[in-house]
Structures are given as C-alpha cells and as structure tokens.
C-alpha cells in the first residue's frame, strides 16, 4: 500500500504540542549507573528552599523559624516534634538551639539533603532515620544532642531534659534504660554534665545486662558507679524476697 501524505499539523495543534514541551523541561544529572534525566522542577532550588522557609517565619523574625513555625513544619511533614527524626534533621542543619532553626541552618541542612519542598522532605524521612543505624553516626548525633538540648547559658543539662533525651535516644535500644531512669528518679542528681552524658552511651554499649563486666575501679563517672551499686542492691533485695 502506498504511503499516504503526512498531514500538516494545524496551527493550534502545533502551538499546543510546543507549549507542552516547554512546560516540561528536563535536566540530566550523573548517577552511579550513568546519567538520569529528571524534570527541571524536581532539581533542588535554593530560591524555592528559602521561600519554603519563609512559610514558617514571621515578619518580626524573618530569619528565624521558632516554636510556632516548628509546630507547623512538623505538622506539614507528618512528624511529631519529639520524634527522633527531628533531632537527626537538626543535626544535619547544625542547629544550635532546640525548637529553632535559623535561615542559615535551614539552607545548610536542606541544601545538603536537596530538599526544597514538603514532599521532598517527607521522602527523605526514611533516609534520616536510617542514619541512626550506623554506630558512628549515632554516637555523633548522641553527643550533638547534649549541646543542642541544654540551655545555652548553662554548662550542664538539667535532669528533666536529660531524662527526656535519654529516653528518646536510648529508651528503645538499651535494655537497662528503664532501671537507669528509675535510678535517676530517686537520685540526688539535678544536672548531668557532658562527661557523664558521653559515658552513659559507652556504658549502654559495653556493659552486660548482669553488670558482670563492670569494673568499679575503672574510669567510669561516680554516677555510673552509684547506678551499678544501686542495681545490685535492687537485685539482692529481689533475690532475698524470693528466697524467703
């Protein structure tokens, strides 16, 4: 069958197809397996990121995202403010004060994460959570949490803040955490210093559940010596009551 003549596109049809192509522009980015083409609007935009930040600020403090803005931001991305993923995000930003993000911190962290919209942030949440699975990264975030959570004008962290942060960071992973929290409740401690804070993590990672490998003459803080002594007393009392 002879090929028919190709129909010339009508003017309206040509303009419509051209406008569709114009609306969907693409860019090419390198990947491990070559190059991948993505829509231009999907690539990171510094301007879009800044505009997004301004949705959570006020005219009085345009360069600071405060508690009210933080609450709205968390609501938009579907995460509770006390969720540990918010601590990881703050760590990525290098935020210096709990409940606040400066414009500089926001741009630093979200440029690295290539997030300039709510949807992109939601997609990144699983990645942020996965960072906690790496032992070295977790240690860095744990240490960061101390300076982040304590009052900036105080050298030590007040005990209530410390208990909340320890519950967030170690509550699900350290089998002895419930007992340690109980110990803190009945102890004389009103604050926790940074040396104690760092050693609590080391203790949680290295000391057995039965405390058999704890060296009372080691370089542990007195707080942990007292915790071990308290634990052994508690267990002896339980054993005595059972035997009687």
Tab-separated table of C-alpha atoms in Angstrom:
chain	number	residue	atom	x	y	z
A	1	UNK	CA	0.000	0.000	0.000
A	2	UNK	CA	1.476	3.361	-0.972
A	3	UNK	CA	2.310	5.663	1.912
A	4	UNK	CA	-0.128	8.478	2.273
A	5	UNK	CA	0.922	12.047	2.562
A	6	UNK	CA	1.682	13.201	6.100
A	7	UNK	CA	-0.975	15.590	7.295
A	8	UNK	CA	0.397	19.003	8.129
A	9	UNK	CA	-0.335	19.903	11.730
A	10	UNK	CA	-2.814	22.647	12.264
A	11	UNK	CA	-1.612	25.852	13.835
A	12	UNK	CA	-3.449	25.275	17.103
A	13	UNK	CA	-2.148	21.719	17.357
A	14	UNK	CA	1.451	22.822	16.779
A	15	UNK	CA	1.281	25.533	19.401
A	16	UNK	CA	-0.290	23.142	21.899
A	17	UNK	CA	2.402	20.479	21.482
A	18	UNK	CA	5.147	23.087	21.705
A	19	UNK	CA	3.667	24.537	24.867
A	20	UNK	CA	3.549	21.061	26.446
A	21	UNK	CA	7.216	20.556	25.682
A	22	UNK	CA	8.001	23.990	27.072
A	23	UNK	CA	6.162	23.262	30.302
A	24	UNK	CA	8.097	20.039	30.884
A	25	UNK	CA	11.801	20.787	30.682
A	26	UNK	CA	14.353	18.217	31.751
A	27	UNK	CA	17.863	18.238	33.100
A	28	UNK	CA	20.473	15.498	33.284
A	29	UNK	CA	22.283	14.518	36.476
A	30	UNK	CA	25.117	11.997	36.970
A	31	UNK	CA	24.444	8.797	38.933
A	32	UNK	CA	26.414	5.656	39.732
A	33	UNK	CA	24.934	3.994	36.659
A	34	UNK	CA	25.341	6.784	34.141
A	35	UNK	CA	23.097	9.796	33.835
A	36	UNK	CA	19.472	10.132	34.789
A	37	UNK	CA	17.028	12.617	33.333
A	38	UNK	CA	14.743	14.392	35.746
A	39	UNK	CA	12.271	17.191	35.371
A	40	UNK	CA	13.821	20.584	35.997
A	41	UNK	CA	11.237	21.398	38.662
A	42	UNK	CA	12.443	18.312	40.591
A	43	UNK	CA	16.019	19.576	40.897
A	44	UNK	CA	16.975	21.484	44.038
A	45	UNK	CA	16.267	25.204	44.033
A	46	UNK	CA	17.904	27.499	46.583
A	47	UNK	CA	15.217	30.102	45.933
A	48	UNK	CA	12.402	27.590	46.422
A	49	UNK	CA	14.040	26.347	49.632
A	50	UNK	CA	14.214	29.885	51.001
A	51	UNK	CA	10.600	30.584	50.052
A	52	UNK	CA	9.588	27.387	51.842
A	53	UNK	CA	11.467	28.512	54.969
A	54	UNK	CA	9.595	31.816	54.942
A	55	UNK	CA	6.288	29.958	55.213
A	56	UNK	CA	7.235	29.199	58.825
A	57	UNK	CA	8.650	32.557	59.924
A	58	UNK	CA	7.065	35.838	60.977
A	59	UNK	CA	7.626	39.415	59.757
A	60	UNK	CA	9.147	40.235	63.147
A	61	UNK	CA	11.756	37.454	62.872
A	62	UNK	CA	12.082	36.628	59.168
A	63	UNK	CA	15.361	34.733	59.591
A	64	UNK	CA	14.277	32.515	62.495
A	65	UNK	CA	11.889	29.589	62.483
A	66	UNK	CA	10.580	29.498	66.053
A	67	UNK	CA	8.372	27.151	68.108
A	68	UNK	CA	5.118	28.049	66.320
A	69	UNK	CA	6.727	27.638	62.922
A	70	UNK	CA	8.336	24.392	64.066
A	71	UNK	CA	4.965	23.005	65.075
A	72	UNK	CA	3.512	23.860	61.666
A	73	UNK	CA	6.552	22.430	59.866
A	74	UNK	CA	6.261	19.154	61.788
A	75	UNK	CA	2.545	19.006	61.047
A	76	UNK	CA	3.194	19.553	57.339
A	77	UNK	CA	5.719	16.707	57.108
A	78	UNK	CA	3.654	14.421	59.348
A	79	UNK	CA	6.142	14.089	62.198
A	80	UNK	CA	5.703	14.821	65.903
A	81	UNK	CA	8.141	17.480	67.193
A	82	UNK	CA	9.520	14.993	69.730
A	83	UNK	CA	10.184	12.327	67.075
A	84	UNK	CA	13.850	11.382	66.917
A	85	UNK	CA	13.947	12.108	63.189
A	86	UNK	CA	13.664	15.810	64.067
A	87	UNK	CA	16.847	15.503	66.108
A	88	UNK	CA	18.610	13.952	63.115
A	89	UNK	CA	17.352	16.775	60.907
A	90	UNK	CA	18.583	19.356	63.422
A	91	UNK	CA	21.956	17.585	63.431
A	92	UNK	CA	22.109	17.792	59.642
A	93	UNK	CA	21.380	21.505	59.846
A	94	UNK	CA	23.867	22.083	62.644
A	95	UNK	CA	21.074	23.742	64.630
A	96	UNK	CA	22.261	25.216	67.914
A	97	UNK	CA	19.007	25.652	69.840
A	98	UNK	CA	16.161	23.225	70.358
A	99	UNK	CA	12.894	24.438	68.854
A	100	UNK	CA	14.546	26.898	66.477
A	101	UNK	CA	16.090	26.818	63.003
A	102	UNK	CA	17.897	29.849	61.659
A	103	UNK	CA	17.721	30.619	57.960
A	104	UNK	CA	21.410	29.781	57.650
A	105	UNK	CA	20.937	26.405	59.378
A	106	UNK	CA	17.896	25.604	57.247
A	107	UNK	CA	19.699	26.328	53.991
A	108	UNK	CA	22.808	24.424	55.081
A	109	UNK	CA	20.953	21.251	56.004
A	110	UNK	CA	18.357	21.226	53.265
A	111	UNK	CA	20.845	22.086	50.541
A	112	UNK	CA	22.818	19.007	51.579
A	113	UNK	CA	19.615	16.940	51.619
A	114	UNK	CA	18.415	18.564	48.372
A	115	UNK	CA	15.026	19.355	49.883
A	116	UNK	CA	13.113	22.449	48.860
A	117	UNK	CA	9.530	21.321	49.465
A	118	UNK	CA	7.346	19.429	51.902
A	119	UNK	CA	7.075	16.439	49.579
A	120	UNK	CA	10.840	16.100	49.194
A	121	UNK	CA	11.259	16.297	52.960
A	122	UNK	CA	8.692	13.544	53.503
A	123	UNK	CA	10.578	11.348	51.041
A	124	UNK	CA	13.842	11.950	52.959
A	125	UNK	CA	12.485	10.929	56.369
A	126	UNK	CA	13.363	7.246	55.987
A	127	UNK	CA	16.900	8.200	54.984
A	128	UNK	CA	17.248	10.405	58.064
A	129	UNK	CA	16.048	7.562	60.288
A	130	UNK	CA	18.494	5.162	58.653
A	131	UNK	CA	21.425	7.349	59.726
A	132	UNK	CA	20.783	6.212	63.298
A	133	UNK	CA	21.585	2.621	62.312
A	134	UNK	CA	25.248	3.478	61.814
A	135	UNK	CA	27.072	3.242	65.159
A	136	UNK	CA	29.461	6.119	64.472
A	137	UNK	CA	26.714	8.400	63.179
A	138	UNK	CA	24.544	7.565	66.182
A	139	UNK	CA	27.411	8.439	68.514
A	140	UNK	CA	27.884	11.785	66.771
A	141	UNK	CA	24.163	12.568	66.990
A	142	UNK	CA	24.070	11.476	70.645
A	143	UNK	CA	26.945	13.822	71.504
A	144	UNK	CA	25.416	16.623	69.446
A	145	UNK	CA	22.141	16.208	71.344
A	146	UNK	CA	23.772	17.284	74.602
A	147	UNK	CA	24.732	20.793	73.488
A	148	UNK	CA	21.600	21.086	71.363
A	149	UNK	CA	19.185	20.299	74.195
A	150	UNK	CA	20.777	22.010	77.184
A	151	UNK	CA	20.242	25.690	77.914
A	152	UNK	CA	22.909	27.649	76.074
A	153	UNK	CA	23.826	29.637	79.185
A	154	UNK	CA	24.313	26.506	81.317
A	155	UNK	CA	27.345	24.225	81.420
A	156	UNK	CA	25.272	21.143	82.294
A	157	UNK	CA	21.924	19.721	81.210
A	158	UNK	CA	19.096	19.786	83.732
A	159	UNK	CA	17.985	16.332	84.814
A	160	UNK	CA	14.476	16.504	83.331
A	161	UNK	CA	15.784	17.419	79.887
A	162	UNK	CA	18.438	14.714	80.216
A	163	UNK	CA	15.853	12.064	81.064
A	164	UNK	CA	13.714	13.066	78.087
A	165	UNK	CA	16.678	12.975	75.693
A	166	UNK	CA	17.969	9.669	77.065
A	167	UNK	CA	14.512	8.159	76.620
A	168	UNK	CA	14.468	9.404	73.032
A	169	UNK	CA	17.950	8.147	72.171
A	170	UNK	CA	18.404	5.021	74.302
A	171	UNK	CA	14.941	4.081	75.521
A	172	UNK	CA	14.274	1.555	72.759
A	173	UNK	CA	17.787	0.163	72.447
A	174	UNK	CA	19.309	-0.131	75.924
A	175	UNK	CA	17.771	-2.980	77.954
A	176	UNK	CA	18.828	-1.359	81.234
A	177	UNK	CA	17.344	2.029	80.384
A	178	UNK	CA	14.154	1.558	82.486
A	179	UNK	CA	16.291	0.794	85.539
A	180	UNK	CA	18.612	3.708	84.819
A	181	UNK	CA	15.643	6.067	84.504
A	182	UNK	CA	14.345	4.771	87.838
A	183	UNK	CA	17.779	5.305	89.379
A	184	UNK	CA	17.831	8.921	88.189
A	185	UNK	CA	14.345	9.489	89.625
A	186	UNK	CA	15.452	8.569	93.137
A	187	UNK	CA	18.960	10.017	92.917
A	188	UNK	CA	20.321	13.321	94.154
A	189	UNK	CA	21.336	14.436	90.657
A	190	UNK	CA	19.834	17.681	89.379
A	191	UNK	CA	22.012	18.000	86.274
A	192	UNK	CA	24.120	15.795	84.002
A	193	UNK	CA	27.466	17.023	82.721
A	194	UNK	CA	28.913	16.166	79.327
A	195	UNK	CA	31.366	13.570	80.648
A	196	UNK	CA	28.526	11.710	82.350
A	197	UNK	CA	26.389	12.024	79.216
A	198	UNK	CA	29.048	10.533	76.932
A	199	UNK	CA	29.857	7.731	79.362
A	200	UNK	CA	26.207	6.699	79.640
A	201	UNK	CA	26.279	5.813	75.941
A	202	UNK	CA	29.550	3.911	76.336
A	203	UNK	CA	28.125	2.061	79.337
A	204	UNK	CA	24.987	1.123	77.389
A	205	UNK	CA	27.112	-0.325	74.591
A	206	UNK	CA	29.719	-2.227	76.568
A	207	UNK	CA	28.324	-3.356	79.930
A	208	UNK	CA	26.411	-6.628	80.151
A	209	UNK	CA	22.867	-6.854	81.449
A	210	UNK	CA	24.098	-8.639	84.587
A	211	UNK	CA	26.812	-5.970	85.094
A	212	UNK	CA	29.409	-8.728	85.417
A	213	UNK	CA	31.973	-6.904	83.275
A	214	UNK	CA	31.674	-3.581	85.069
A	215	UNK	CA	34.959	-2.548	86.683
A	216	UNK	CA	34.238	-0.476	89.758
A	217	UNK	CA	37.872	0.677	89.690
A	218	UNK	CA	37.643	1.748	86.059
A	219	UNK	CA	37.451	5.303	84.770
A	220	UNK	CA	33.659	5.480	84.908
A	221	UNK	CA	31.958	8.566	86.406
A	222	UNK	CA	30.795	8.245	90.008
A	223	UNK	CA	27.203	8.412	88.761
A	224	UNK	CA	27.612	5.066	86.996
A	225	UNK	CA	29.390	3.525	89.997
A	226	UNK	CA	26.352	4.509	92.037
A	227	UNK	CA	23.971	3.135	89.426
A	228	UNK	CA	25.712	-0.247	89.439
A	229	UNK	CA	25.700	-0.329	93.241
A	230	UNK	CA	22.002	0.604	93.265
A	231	UNK	CA	21.208	-2.077	90.685
A	232	UNK	CA	22.988	-4.775	92.675
A	233	UNK	CA	21.135	-3.750	95.820
A	234	UNK	CA	17.823	-3.914	93.959
A	235	UNK	CA	18.613	-7.383	92.648
A	236	UNK	CA	19.751	-8.605	96.060
A	237	UNK	CA	16.501	-7.399	97.573
A	238	UNK	CA	14.515	-9.246	94.920
A	239	UNK	CA	16.549	-12.418	95.495
A	240	UNK	CA	16.067	-12.172	99.266
A	241	UNK	CA	12.319	-11.712	98.973
A	242	UNK	CA	12.032	-14.670	96.598
A	243	UNK	CA	14.104	-16.983	98.808
A	244	UNK	CA	12.150	-16.051	101.914
